[in-house]
Amino acid sequence: MALDLLSGLACGDAFDDRWLGTLRREGPAPLPARILRPEPTRWWSDDIAQALVVVREFAEGSIIDQDCLALCLAEA
């Protein structure tokens, strides 16, 4: 189930980054025409990196140590 959640998060994050990023940079004009300018490939965002840390921590034990989690998130 965690992998399904990560997949959904990644898809939603990618959608948000492409469309809402365009909206923030260029305003609403490109949206009705569904025009997206080419952008460099990004493999993941900080949201995905942090979610991977949380999933890894859950996989390694049933209790998450807050200090360890904070350190791992800072390193992600």
Protein backbone atom coordinates (compact mmCIF):
# COMPACT_ATOMS: atom_id res chain seq x y z
CA MET A 1 0.00 0.00 0.00
CA ALA A 2 2.84 2.40 0.77
CA LEU A 3 4.19 2.02 -2.77
CA ASP A 4 0.75 2.85 -4.19
CA LEU A 5 0.64 5.96 -2.01
CA LEU A 6 4.11 7.00 -3.14
CA SER A 7 3.09 6.51 -6.76
CA GLY A 8 0.00 8.66 -6.27
CA LEU A 9 2.04 11.33 -4.50
CA ALA A 10 4.61 11.36 -7.30
CA CYS A 11 1.94 11.68 -10.00
CA GLY A 12 0.13 14.44 -8.15
CA ASP A 13 3.37 16.24 -7.44
CA ALA A 14 4.41 16.05 -11.10
CA PHE A 15 1.01 17.33 -12.22
CA ASP A 16 1.14 20.19 -9.74
CA ASP A 17 4.67 21.12 -10.67
CA ARG A 18 3.98 21.28 -14.41
CA TRP A 19 0.58 22.99 -14.45
CA LEU A 20 0.63 25.12 -11.33
CA GLY A 21 4.27 26.01 -11.94
CA THR A 22 3.21 27.33 -15.35
CA LEU A 23 0.37 29.25 -13.72
CA ARG A 24 2.75 30.85 -11.21
CA ARG A 25 5.34 31.76 -13.86
CA GLU A 26 3.16 32.76 -16.83
CA GLY A 27 -0.30 33.44 -15.46
CA PRO A 28 -3.51 31.73 -16.62
CA ALA A 29 -3.19 32.31 -20.40
CA PRO A 30 -1.45 28.98 -21.27
CA LEU A 31 -3.87 26.84 -19.23
CA PRO A 32 -7.00 26.82 -21.46
CA ALA A 33 -4.83 26.05 -24.50
CA ARG A 34 -3.04 23.33 -22.49
CA ILE A 35 0.33 24.70 -23.54
CA LEU A 36 3.32 23.55 -21.53
CA ARG A 37 6.78 24.73 -22.42
CA PRO A 38 9.49 22.07 -22.51
CA GLU A 39 11.36 21.83 -19.23
CA PRO A 40 14.31 19.75 -18.08
CA THR A 41 13.51 16.34 -16.68
CA ARG A 42 13.26 16.24 -12.92
CA TRP A 43 13.41 12.86 -11.27
CA TRP A 44 11.74 13.81 -7.98
CA SER A 45 10.85 16.73 -5.78
CA ASP A 46 11.61 17.45 -2.16
CA ASP A 47 8.09 16.19 -1.32
CA ILE A 48 8.91 12.79 -2.82
CA ALA A 49 12.32 12.66 -1.13
CA GLN A 50 10.71 13.35 2.24
CA ALA A 51 7.94 10.80 1.66
CA LEU A 52 10.57 8.17 0.83
CA VAL A 53 12.30 8.90 4.13
CA VAL A 54 9.05 8.41 6.06
CA VAL A 55 8.26 5.14 4.25
CA ARG A 56 11.80 3.88 4.87
CA GLU A 57 11.53 4.72 8.56
CA PHE A 58 8.21 2.86 8.83
CA ALA A 59 9.66 -0.13 6.97
CA GLU A 60 12.62 -0.32 9.36
CA GLY A 61 10.50 -0.34 12.51
CA SER A 62 7.05 0.15 13.90
CA ILE A 63 7.93 3.33 15.80
CA ILE A 64 9.45 6.43 14.25
CA ASP A 65 12.08 8.21 16.31
CA GLN A 66 11.37 11.92 15.82
CA ASP A 67 14.98 12.99 16.15
CA CYS A 68 16.15 10.39 13.65
CA LEU A 69 13.32 11.33 11.28
CA ALA A 70 14.20 15.02 11.51
CA LEU A 71 17.84 14.27 10.71
CA CYS A 72 16.92 12.02 7.78
CA LEU A 73 14.50 14.62 6.39
CA ALA A 74 17.18 17.30 6.63
CA GLU A 75 19.56 15.07 4.67
CA ALA A 76 16.97 14.16 1.98
